[in-house]
Amino acid sequence: MKQGRKAFEVMLPLIVFCLLLGGSLTGFAQSSGQIDVSGVVVDESNEPLIGVSIRIDGTSLGTTTNIDGEYSIKGIAKDATLIFSYVGMNPQKEQVKGRTKIDVVLTTDATMLNEVVAIGYGTVKKSDLTGSVTSVKPEAITTTPSNSVEGLLQGRAAGLSVNNSSQDPGAGSTVRIRGASSLNGSNSPLVVVDGFPLGDAGDLKQINPADIVGIEILKDASASAIYGSRGANGVIMITTKKAKESKTIVNIRQQITLSQKSTKLDLWRDPVLMASLNNEGRINGGLDPLYVGKVNSTGIYYPSIEELMTTWDINTRWDEITLRDLPVSNNTTVAVQSSNEKTNFALSANYYTDQGLFINDDYKKYGYHLSVEHQLFSNFKIRVMNILSRNVRDNNSGLAYWRNPIFPVYDENGDYYLTNSQDYEHPVAITEHRKQQSKGIDVISSGTLDWQIIPQLNLTTQLNYKYGSSISDKYYPKKYTEAGTFSNGQAQIDNWQGQNLVSETFANYNQDFDKHSLSAMAGFSYETYTERSSGLTARNFVNETLGNENMGAGNPEQNSLSNGKLDTKLVSYMGRVNYTFDNRYLATVTFRADGSSKFGKNNKWAYFPSGAISWKAHQEEFISRLGIFNELKFRASYGVSGNQGISAYQTLSRYGTEKYYNNGSWVTTIGPGYVSGWTGQGGINRVWSGIPNPDLKWESTQQFDFGIDMGFFNNRLRIGFDAYIKKTKDLLRQRNLAPSSGYDRMWVNDGNIENRGVELSIDGIILSTPEWRLNGTLIMSHNKNKITNLGNTLESGLIEDPMTGMLFEYSGNSYEKYRDYINILAIGQPMNVFYGYKVDGIVQTLDEGIRAGLDGEYAQPGEFKYVDLNGDGSITEADKTIIGDPNPDLTMSLQLNLGWRNWDLGVFFNGEFGKDVYNTKAFGEPSNQPLRWTIDNPTNKYPSLRDGRQSMVSDWWVEDGSFLRIQTLTLGYTFNFKNSWICDKIRLYANVSNLYTFSKFKGYDPEVGLNGVYTGGYPRLRKWTFGVDFTF
């Protein structure tokens, strides 16, 4: 809270000072005489305009035109000025000068007609787009503080999926465009900042959202194929701020955020109930009860139920010890921009801090952005851009806030109260003795030379450089942590460094003649990437005082070292031609050739063509005569893009090294092959290695897109629709090899994936008057993902479902609770579907369990009644089937903006529908344990409590994960100062994110990872942000 008070103390004097200087906030001078004014407003075709806003300059007073374009204003000053404004038209000012009748002709706003969007190595008028490109307005996302742009893009564009499942400070998001197209390669879209192809969506963390002026999402192959091997997953194009006006402007943005849990924690508050249920579960599992007033085998005294009810006074609220009451975050941005006839520059600095819910769990980031442009000659410009970002992450998440409440924090000697010698969950001990800190720095620089050779021909050369480095410091003490206990103290230092250099030269040619318009682009790109990493681990510390700051205190014989280096190169040629005839018929052809060092000698190069056509039907006379459409455009495109998202050297023979401890000494072995004697236990361990595959080639994605863009009521209502088919073949996958080969695995091209979907976006200006404004955007997306091939059954090791013949393989991680996998990859099914048993309630009698095909402990009353699907009279692996799909059928968002005078109110809804979540916490939690099956409560919903139960993966754990969330709610007020020599504008606002979630899901939050498995954690944080923006 000190941080919040300090920021408020800085903000308050600035606000008061500007208010005092802005003497003309609401009043305006009137002459002594007043008159009534009326008139008609028409367009250039002399057609009356309905709903034109007429406002008296300097006030919020005014009116609108009726169905005939007529208006009337009574009692205004003779020397007043009227402002006429209408969507898609140029605003017009008219001085009254004593006139009582003023007719106005509004002209079409050429800036809207000529609005351009970035499409990669050039721009195009939005009205001339042939591909599927969506623009996101930065002002829609900047009122919500975030360490990265990616999380703020959730729900902002049709076909763009953003998963924010982690709430840890500094955590990133998972971004997909039109579904996943790869199983082992990258699925993240390419990020391009000011023409610099940075990498995947994780690189958006390096960009301050306040520095962004344009965001374009390139979705279809026609738009993204210009980036060839990196365009298969779509492209996110970011344009940062540059000075435009011939004056100096200073902006200051200060935001303070307070966080709170959006739902209550599911914890034991009643020790008596907890102990009673624990005893019941142990007895049912054939174990002795724990809470009987005795010391157990680990030396811990567990009170009896009677003691807990009478004399026991310890009831530790671990959540109040491990979790912050009100985490505070800060976001400060100071920006200045200025320009003259030849030079303009924009400079901003940002400081961002984010406190996590857990104590000492923090993230800090600070940096700057600089952009300078200079007109060296009349036809030659130089641009320089530099972004620097530093971050520090102190990781203390995952503390056991659910710890047993009968355990005190300290024992009678003042030491930590531990339940045994291997108590690795004491949150205070871990917080005070464990260290997990990482630091990073990122630099993005680019220099651009822009030469207008002739009016029709432009040549651009851009040199881009990106540098990143990080260091991770960890220390695990001898006590309190598993790694430290096993190693008698363990310290780790890991270093990473990456450098990316991209040189690009391209020419753009534009020529208009008669009814023809032609533009062409041709270019060359060369990219080199170098990465180095090293790590040192020390164990068996003589003295822990300095931890990993004194690695020499560890036993040098048990130190382990690692290092690595990789280099990759990518060479590309690209070209694009746009042709327009009579401003009605448009065509685009794109081609790119990429040569990558990641692939074998037989497939170094790949070629990515695409084409698109478009018809502006509203320009046809027979359509325009209807008087319905302001825009009616049909689009169709087809193209191929690629994916090279694997590590370097995968096509080469690779040798692995392994260091293991055996019979009192460390042994280093070099593979390929196998070693025995791992950790002195006589086991077998594979040495990491890979067999060469010179035929390894690119994943390639073919995509067909059909779209319609429509505009009505002078474009007050706009509708965009797209339907697409996206097929990826030659999936990059790792195939396990037989031990006899001497290698463990190799990369191959195996499998196909298909995505089909539709997208709909509706933008509407519902109300526009001098005082009131109301508009909204509705976005809906449906994507159906399907695996169509997983390669050769025998070589790929696929499993055949005995009932359906479906071929599949297990995916992800095995969960100890079930000792089995939850997700599978199956031919003919979406990615990561759930695979397990069906459950038909709870067994009520032993006879019922036996008749259901169960035996042993599974047939007892209170157990899950698994379904014998194949009817063979027993429950076996053959009874498994698909039990759920984590992929949503529909994603939807709705943005509504309401304005009244200087007030603005915005609400943003975001939701996913028709998806399943596998809830591993559906039973065994404090909220559901009391609902268990007993003889007195023979429920058919919950099983009995029984320690040692080996649950099987089943649909009992699957829940409807659909949700609709009030993502953000923003209320703001803007002060405009016409006569202030200090402040031009101040905007005050309050924003709340994650306000409320409508869902049937029983866990904390239905927005989980893409595999759809919920494992607990803590409730989604509701964040209250209070901000002020100054413009000087």
mmCIF file of N, CA and C in Angstrom, residues 225-230 523-526 570-576 590-596 604-610 640-642:
data_model
loop_
_atom_site.group_PDB
_atom_site.id
_atom_site.type_symbol
_atom_site.label_atom_id
_atom_site.label_comp_id
_atom_site.label_asym_id
_atom_site.label_seq_id
_atom_site.Cartn_x
_atom_site.Cartn_y
_atom_site.Cartn_z
ATOM 1 N N ALA A 225 1.691 -15.517 -46.062
ATOM 2 C CA ALA A 225 2.675 -16.274 -46.843
ATOM 3 C C ALA A 225 3.889 -15.435 -47.205
ATOM 4 N N ILE A 226 3.786 -14.105 -47.120
ATOM 5 C CA ILE A 226 4.936 -13.260 -47.413
ATOM 6 C C ILE A 226 6.053 -13.506 -46.413
ATOM 7 N N TYR A 227 5.700 -14.125 -45.259
ATOM 8 C CA TYR A 227 6.711 -14.495 -44.263
ATOM 9 C C TYR A 227 7.071 -15.974 -44.333
ATOM 10 N N GLY A 228 6.588 -16.656 -45.354
ATOM 11 C CA GLY A 228 7.046 -17.986 -45.698
ATOM 12 C C GLY A 228 7.061 -18.987 -44.577
ATOM 13 N N SER A 229 8.267 -19.441 -44.208
ATOM 14 C CA SER A 229 8.419 -20.543 -43.277
ATOM 15 C C SER A 229 7.979 -20.201 -41.862
ATOM 16 N N ARG A 230 7.739 -18.930 -41.575
ATOM 17 C CA ARG A 230 7.304 -18.563 -40.228
ATOM 18 C C ARG A 230 5.870 -18.061 -40.209
ATOM 19 N N GLY A 523 11.937 -8.483 -52.778
ATOM 20 C CA GLY A 523 12.921 -8.264 -51.732
ATOM 21 C C GLY A 523 13.755 -9.475 -51.419
ATOM 22 N N PHE A 524 14.732 -9.232 -50.549
ATOM 23 C CA PHE A 524 15.676 -10.262 -50.122
ATOM 24 C C PHE A 524 15.882 -10.117 -48.621
ATOM 25 N N SER A 525 16.015 -11.256 -47.925
ATOM 26 C CA SER A 525 16.199 -11.233 -46.476
ATOM 27 C C SER A 525 17.256 -12.242 -46.080
ATOM 28 N N TYR A 526 18.105 -11.827 -45.149
ATOM 29 C CA TYR A 526 19.119 -12.726 -44.608
ATOM 30 C C TYR A 526 19.064 -12.636 -43.092
ATOM 31 N N LEU A 570 18.819 -18.232 -42.123
ATOM 32 C CA LEU A 570 17.650 -18.289 -42.993
ATOM 33 C C LEU A 570 17.826 -17.259 -44.095
ATOM 34 N N VAL A 571 17.760 -17.714 -45.326
ATOM 35 C CA VAL A 571 17.886 -16.844 -46.497
ATOM 36 C C VAL A 571 16.557 -16.865 -47.248
ATOM 37 N N SER A 572 16.087 -15.692 -47.661
ATOM 38 C CA SER A 572 14.752 -15.627 -48.263
ATOM 39 C C SER A 572 14.716 -14.659 -49.431
ATOM 40 N N TYR A 573 13.867 -15.022 -50.398
ATOM 41 C CA TYR A 573 13.501 -14.135 -51.499
ATOM 42 C C TYR A 573 11.980 -14.037 -51.503
ATOM 43 N N MET A 574 11.453 -12.823 -51.693
ATOM 44 C CA MET A 574 10.001 -12.684 -51.660
ATOM 45 C C MET A 574 9.549 -11.642 -52.677
ATOM 46 N N GLY A 575 8.292 -11.818 -53.072
ATOM 47 C CA GLY A 575 7.708 -10.885 -54.012
ATOM 48 C C GLY A 575 6.185 -10.875 -53.901
ATOM 49 N N ARG A 576 5.604 -9.749 -54.284
ATOM 50 C CA ARG A 576 4.146 -9.631 -54.239
ATOM 51 C C ARG A 576 3.697 -8.649 -55.321
ATOM 52 N N THR A 590 1.450 -13.622 -54.255
ATOM 53 C CA THR A 590 2.615 -13.538 -53.367
ATOM 54 C C THR A 590 3.467 -14.782 -53.527
ATOM 55 N N PHE A 591 4.783 -14.589 -53.415
ATOM 56 C CA PHE A 591 5.690 -15.729 -53.502
ATOM 57 C C PHE A 591 6.858 -15.502 -52.556
ATOM 58 N N ARG A 592 7.262 -16.574 -51.891
ATOM 59 C CA ARG A 592 8.453 -16.500 -51.043
ATOM 60 C C ARG A 592 9.203 -17.825 -51.126
ATOM 61 N N ALA A 593 10.525 -17.722 -51.147
ATOM 62 C CA ALA A 593 11.402 -18.892 -51.104
ATOM 63 C C ALA A 593 12.309 -18.760 -49.900
ATOM 64 N N ASP A 594 12.340 -19.790 -49.071
ATOM 65 C CA ASP A 594 13.156 -19.790 -47.856
ATOM 66 C C ASP A 594 14.162 -20.926 -47.902
ATOM 67 N N GLY A 595 15.388 -20.616 -47.499
ATOM 68 C CA GLY A 595 16.405 -21.632 -47.317
ATOM 69 C C GLY A 595 16.861 -21.625 -45.871
ATOM 70 N N SER A 596 16.717 -22.752 -45.184
ATOM 71 C CA SER A 596 16.990 -22.819 -43.749
ATOM 72 C C SER A 596 18.081 -23.826 -43.444
ATOM 73 N N LYS A 604 16.734 -28.156 -48.025
ATOM 74 C CA LYS A 604 17.108 -26.850 -47.483
ATOM 75 C C LYS A 604 16.100 -25.765 -47.864
ATOM 76 N N TRP A 605 15.565 -25.855 -49.057
ATOM 77 C CA TRP A 605 14.710 -24.793 -49.582
ATOM 78 C C TRP A 605 13.254 -25.239 -49.632
ATOM 79 N N ALA A 606 12.388 -24.265 -49.399
ATOM 80 C CA ALA A 606 10.948 -24.490 -49.540
ATOM 81 C C ALA A 606 10.342 -23.248 -50.191
ATOM 82 N N TYR A 607 9.199 -23.434 -50.876
ATOM 83 C CA TYR A 607 8.591 -22.359 -51.657
ATOM 84 C C TYR A 607 7.135 -22.189 -51.229
ATOM 85 N N PHE A 608 6.752 -20.928 -51.049
ATOM 86 C CA PHE A 608 5.448 -20.633 -50.462
ATOM 87 C C PHE A 608 4.692 -19.619 -51.331
ATOM 88 N N PRO A 609 3.866 -20.116 -52.246
ATOM 89 C CA PRO A 609 3.074 -19.216 -53.089
ATOM 90 C C PRO A 609 1.693 -18.958 -52.479
ATOM 91 N N SER A 610 1.073 -17.871 -52.869
ATOM 92 C CA SER A 610 -0.309 -17.606 -52.466
ATOM 93 C C SER A 610 -0.938 -16.646 -53.467
ATOM 94 N N VAL A 640 0.129 -21.179 -49.410
ATOM 95 C CA VAL A 640 0.930 -22.148 -48.668
ATOM 96 C C VAL A 640 1.934 -21.381 -47.821
ATOM 97 N N SER A 641 2.021 -21.751 -46.557
ATOM 98 C CA SER A 641 3.046 -21.201 -45.670
ATOM 99 C C SER A 641 3.688 -22.351 -44.911
ATOM 100 N N GLY A 642 4.759 -22.071 -44.190
ATOM 101 C CA GLY A 642 5.533 -23.164 -43.609
ATOM 102 C C GLY A 642 5.810 -22.980 -42.138
#
